[in-house]
mmCIF file of C-alpha atoms in Angstrom:
data_model
loop_
_atom_site.group_PDB
_atom_site.id
_atom_site.type_symbol
_atom_site.label_atom_id
_atom_site.label_comp_id
_atom_site.label_asym_id
_atom_site.label_seq_id
_atom_site.Cartn_x
_atom_site.Cartn_y
_atom_site.Cartn_z
ATOM 1 C CA MET A 1 4.877 -19.716 -30.216
ATOM 2 C CA ALA A 2 7.289 -17.653 -32.286
ATOM 3 C CA ARG A 3 7.343 -20.575 -34.774
ATOM 4 C CA LEU A 4 3.648 -20.249 -35.511
ATOM 5 C CA ALA A 5 3.112 -17.892 -38.521
ATOM 6 C CA GLY A 6 0.180 -15.597 -38.254
ATOM 7 C CA GLY A 7 -1.595 -13.123 -40.504
ATOM 8 C CA VAL A 8 -1.366 -9.498 -39.472
ATOM 9 C CA VAL A 9 -4.464 -7.378 -38.954
ATOM 10 C CA LEU A 10 -5.191 -3.854 -37.814
ATOM 11 C CA VAL A 11 -8.020 -3.923 -35.237
ATOM 12 C CA THR A 12 -9.827 -0.609 -35.009
ATOM 13 C CA ALA A 13 -12.656 1.048 -33.201
ATOM 14 C CA HIS A 14 -14.046 4.525 -32.531
ATOM 15 C CA ASP A 15 -13.084 5.628 -29.047
ATOM 16 C CA GLU A 16 -15.977 7.794 -27.870
ATOM 17 C CA ASP A 17 -14.056 8.825 -24.756
ATOM 18 C CA ASP A 18 -11.122 10.386 -26.686
ATOM 19 C CA GLY A 19 -12.067 14.096 -26.957
ATOM 20 C CA PRO A 20 -15.380 15.778 -27.581
ATOM 21 C CA ALA A 21 -16.107 13.915 -30.852
ATOM 22 C CA GLY A 22 -14.142 10.756 -30.027
ATOM 23 C CA ALA A 23 -11.244 9.488 -32.096
ATOM 24 C CA PRO A 24 -10.088 6.358 -33.938
ATOM 25 C CA ALA A 25 -8.146 3.721 -32.089
ATOM 26 C CA GLY A 26 -6.103 0.884 -33.473
ATOM 27 C CA MET A 27 -3.661 -1.881 -32.730
ATOM 28 C CA THR A 28 -1.763 -4.452 -34.767
ATOM 29 C CA ALA A 29 -2.739 -8.019 -33.948
ATOM 30 C CA THR A 30 -1.439 -11.401 -35.050
ATOM 31 C CA ALA A 31 -3.705 -13.506 -32.801
ATOM 32 C CA PHE A 32 -6.817 -13.197 -34.987
ATOM 33 C CA LEU A 33 -8.844 -16.096 -36.316
ATOM 34 C CA SER A 34 -12.139 -17.345 -37.611
ATOM 35 C CA VAL A 35 -14.249 -19.049 -34.965
ATOM 36 C CA SER A 36 -17.512 -19.945 -36.771
ATOM 37 C CA LEU A 37 -19.128 -19.705 -40.183
ATOM 38 C CA SER A 38 -22.680 -19.877 -38.829
ATOM 39 C CA PRO A 39 -23.043 -17.443 -37.298
ATOM 40 C CA PRO A 40 -19.887 -15.721 -38.671
ATOM 41 C CA LEU A 41 -17.647 -15.156 -35.632
ATOM 42 C CA VAL A 42 -13.988 -14.043 -35.338
ATOM 43 C CA LEU A 43 -11.686 -13.774 -32.347
ATOM 44 C CA VAL A 44 -8.893 -11.287 -31.547
ATOM 45 C CA SER A 45 -6.581 -11.490 -28.532
ATOM 46 C CA VAL A 46 -5.727 -8.217 -26.832
ATOM 47 C CA ARG A 47 -3.504 -7.530 -23.827
ATOM 48 C CA SER A 48 -5.690 -7.139 -20.755
ATOM 49 C CA GLY A 49 -5.725 -3.594 -19.405
ATOM 50 C CA SER A 50 -4.295 -2.173 -22.606
ATOM 51 C CA ARG A 51 -5.894 0.901 -24.219
ATOM 52 C CA MET A 52 -7.406 -1.257 -26.934
ATOM 53 C CA ASP A 53 -8.819 -3.685 -24.378
ATOM 54 C CA ASP A 54 -10.509 -0.729 -22.685
ATOM 55 C CA VAL A 55 -11.796 0.714 -25.975
ATOM 56 C CA LEU A 56 -13.235 -2.644 -27.148
ATOM 57 C CA GLU A 57 -14.882 -3.118 -23.759
ATOM 58 C CA ARG A 58 -16.689 0.248 -24.161
ATOM 59 C CA SER A 59 -17.367 0.099 -27.890
ATOM 60 C CA PRO A 60 -19.480 -2.761 -29.107
ATOM 61 C CA GLY A 61 -18.564 -2.131 -32.759
ATOM 62 C CA TRP A 62 -15.076 -2.636 -34.117
ATOM 63 C CA ALA A 63 -13.301 -3.668 -37.324
ATOM 64 C CA ALA A 64 -10.366 -5.713 -38.598
ATOM 65 C CA SER A 65 -8.386 -4.877 -41.741
ATOM 66 C CA LEU A 66 -6.375 -7.843 -43.030
ATOM 67 C CA LEU A 67 -3.084 -6.294 -44.061
ATOM 68 C CA SER A 68 -1.132 -6.920 -47.250
ATOM 69 C CA GLN A 69 2.651 -7.162 -47.621
ATOM 70 C CA GLU A 70 2.654 -3.565 -48.812
ATOM 71 C CA GLN A 71 1.247 -2.437 -45.477
ATOM 72 C CA ARG A 72 4.198 -3.582 -43.354
ATOM 73 C CA VAL A 73 5.103 -0.049 -42.181
ATOM 74 C CA LEU A 74 1.515 0.552 -41.163
ATOM 75 C CA ALA A 75 1.574 -2.636 -39.041
ATOM 76 C CA GLY A 76 4.737 -1.539 -37.383
ATOM 77 C CA ARG A 77 3.433 1.910 -36.508
ATOM 78 C CA PHE A 78 0.406 0.495 -34.666
ATOM 79 C CA ALA A 79 2.464 -2.190 -32.925
ATOM 80 C CA MET A 80 4.903 0.246 -31.263
ATOM 81 C CA SER A 81 4.522 0.880 -27.545
ATOM 82 C CA GLY A 82 4.818 4.518 -26.511
ATOM 83 C CA ARG A 83 3.806 5.617 -30.010
ATOM 84 C CA LEU A 84 2.181 8.845 -31.060
ATOM 85 C CA SER A 85 -1.560 9.123 -30.474
ATOM 86 C CA ASP A 86 -3.763 7.012 -32.684
ATOM 87 C CA ARG A 87 -5.556 10.265 -33.691
ATOM 88 C CA LEU A 88 -2.304 11.475 -35.298
ATOM 89 C CA LEU A 89 -1.415 8.118 -36.816
ATOM 90 C CA PHE A 90 -4.843 7.849 -38.523
ATOM 91 C CA ARG A 91 -4.211 11.231 -40.237
ATOM 92 C CA GLU A 92 -1.714 9.425 -42.405
ATOM 93 C CA VAL A 93 -3.642 6.191 -42.945
ATOM 94 C CA PRO A 94 -5.969 6.082 -45.965
ATOM 95 C CA HIS A 95 -9.237 4.785 -44.504
ATOM 96 C CA THR A 96 -12.981 5.061 -44.503
ATOM 97 C CA LEU A 97 -15.366 4.643 -41.580
ATOM 98 C CA GLY A 98 -17.407 1.497 -41.504
ATOM 99 C CA GLU A 99 -21.138 2.032 -41.842
ATOM 100 C CA ARG A 100 -22.014 -0.667 -39.317
ATOM 101 C CA SER A 101 -19.188 -0.205 -36.769
ATOM 102 C CA GLY A 102 -18.037 3.387 -37.172
ATOM 103 C CA ALA A 103 -14.466 1.994 -36.980
ATOM 104 C CA PRO A 104 -11.716 2.906 -39.488
ATOM 105 C CA LEU A 105 -11.392 0.434 -42.402
ATOM 106 C CA VAL A 106 -7.894 0.573 -43.944
ATOM 107 C CA LYS A 107 -7.855 1.208 -47.724
ATOM 108 C CA GLY A 108 -5.756 -1.352 -49.587
ATOM 109 C CA ALA A 109 -6.219 -4.078 -47.070
ATOM 110 C CA LEU A 110 -6.835 -7.597 -48.355
ATOM 111 C CA ALA A 111 -10.244 -7.532 -46.687
ATOM 112 C CA THR A 112 -12.088 -5.632 -43.986
ATOM 113 C CA LEU A 113 -14.568 -7.017 -41.494
ATOM 114 C CA GLU A 114 -16.983 -4.993 -39.362
ATOM 115 C CA CYS A 115 -17.862 -6.728 -36.103
ATOM 116 C CA GLU A 116 -19.904 -6.436 -33.003
ATOM 117 C CA THR A 117 -18.629 -7.942 -29.738
ATOM 118 C CA GLU A 118 -20.449 -11.150 -28.728
ATOM 119 C CA SER A 119 -18.374 -12.010 -25.717
ATOM 120 C CA ARG A 120 -15.112 -11.362 -23.882
ATOM 121 C CA VAL A 121 -13.134 -14.089 -22.190
ATOM 122 C CA ALA A 122 -10.285 -13.551 -19.716
ATOM 123 C CA ALA A 123 -7.309 -15.693 -20.714
ATOM 124 C CA GLY A 124 -4.178 -15.166 -18.645
ATOM 125 C CA ASP A 125 -2.760 -11.739 -19.401
ATOM 126 C CA HIS A 126 -5.015 -11.336 -22.470
ATOM 127 C CA THR A 127 -8.669 -10.868 -23.257
ATOM 128 C CA LEU A 128 -10.202 -12.859 -26.059
ATOM 129 C CA VAL A 129 -12.766 -10.717 -27.889
ATOM 130 C CA ILE A 130 -15.218 -12.726 -29.980
ATOM 131 C CA GLY A 131 -17.056 -10.684 -32.536
ATOM 132 C CA ARG A 132 -19.955 -11.372 -34.842
ATOM 133 C CA VAL A 133 -19.091 -10.342 -38.397
ATOM 134 C CA LEU A 134 -21.656 -7.782 -39.558
ATOM 135 C CA ASP A 135 -20.108 -6.825 -42.919
ATOM 136 C CA THR A 136 -17.157 -7.903 -45.053
ATOM 137 C CA THR A 137 -15.415 -6.165 -47.971
ATOM 138 C CA LEU A 138 -12.879 -7.927 -50.150
ATOM 139 C CA ASN A 139 -10.237 -6.088 -52.169
ATOM 140 C CA GLY A 140 -10.118 -7.652 -55.597
ATOM 141 C CA GLU A 141 -6.779 -5.954 -56.379
ATOM 142 C CA ALA A 142 -5.025 -6.921 -53.135
ATOM 143 C CA GLY A 143 -1.693 -8.623 -53.158
ATOM 144 C CA GLU A 144 -0.243 -11.178 -50.763
ATOM 145 C CA PRO A 145 -0.866 -11.265 -46.978
ATOM 146 C CA LEU A 146 1.489 -9.811 -44.432
ATOM 147 C CA LEU A 147 2.686 -12.515 -42.035
ATOM 148 C CA TYR A 148 4.390 -12.464 -38.601
ATOM 149 C CA TYR A 149 6.849 -15.193 -37.915
ATOM 150 C CA ARG A 150 9.765 -15.531 -35.421
ATOM 151 C CA GLY A 151 9.419 -11.975 -34.198
ATOM 152 C CA ALA A 152 9.389 -10.246 -37.602
ATOM 153 C CA TYR A 153 7.041 -9.376 -40.463
ATOM 154 C CA ARG A 154 7.463 -11.808 -43.364
ATOM 155 C CA ARG A 155 6.369 -12.347 -46.959
ATOM 156 C CA MET A 156 4.927 -15.560 -48.337
ATOM 157 C CA GLY A 157 7.181 -17.634 -50.490
#
C-alpha cells in the first residue's frame, strides 16, 4: 500500500480524562476519506488500542485538519511514537477550538472539519471511525496539500 498516495490530516479531539480540565489529543493520519455527501460522512482509520482510538471512543466530537505542504513538520511531530505529550505539542501549534466539537482546529490548514462519531468498525488491527461532518471551514489562502507516498511526506508536482 506504500504506492498509494494519501492526503495527510491531523485528527484531533479533546481528551476529558487528561487532567482536571482535559487536554487536546492529536494524531497524524493518511487513511482519511470521504464516505458520503448526503449525509456528509468521513472515515479515519486509527490503530486499535492506541491512545487516539481510546480518546475517540470516549469523545463523540472530533476534528480533522487537512494539512498543507507547509505543515510537514507538524505532521511529523504528531506521527512520532514515544513523542512528548500532546498537551505540550499543542502549545506550539497555532489552533482554535471548534465550536461544535471542542477539538483543536489547526490554523493554516487547507480545511478543517468538525465531526461527531456515527459508528466504529473493527478492521484487523485498526478501528474505522466514521464521523458525520458538523461543520467545515475552508482556507482561501491555503497552498498545496501535503501527501504521504512510499513512506515519506511528498509535494504535488
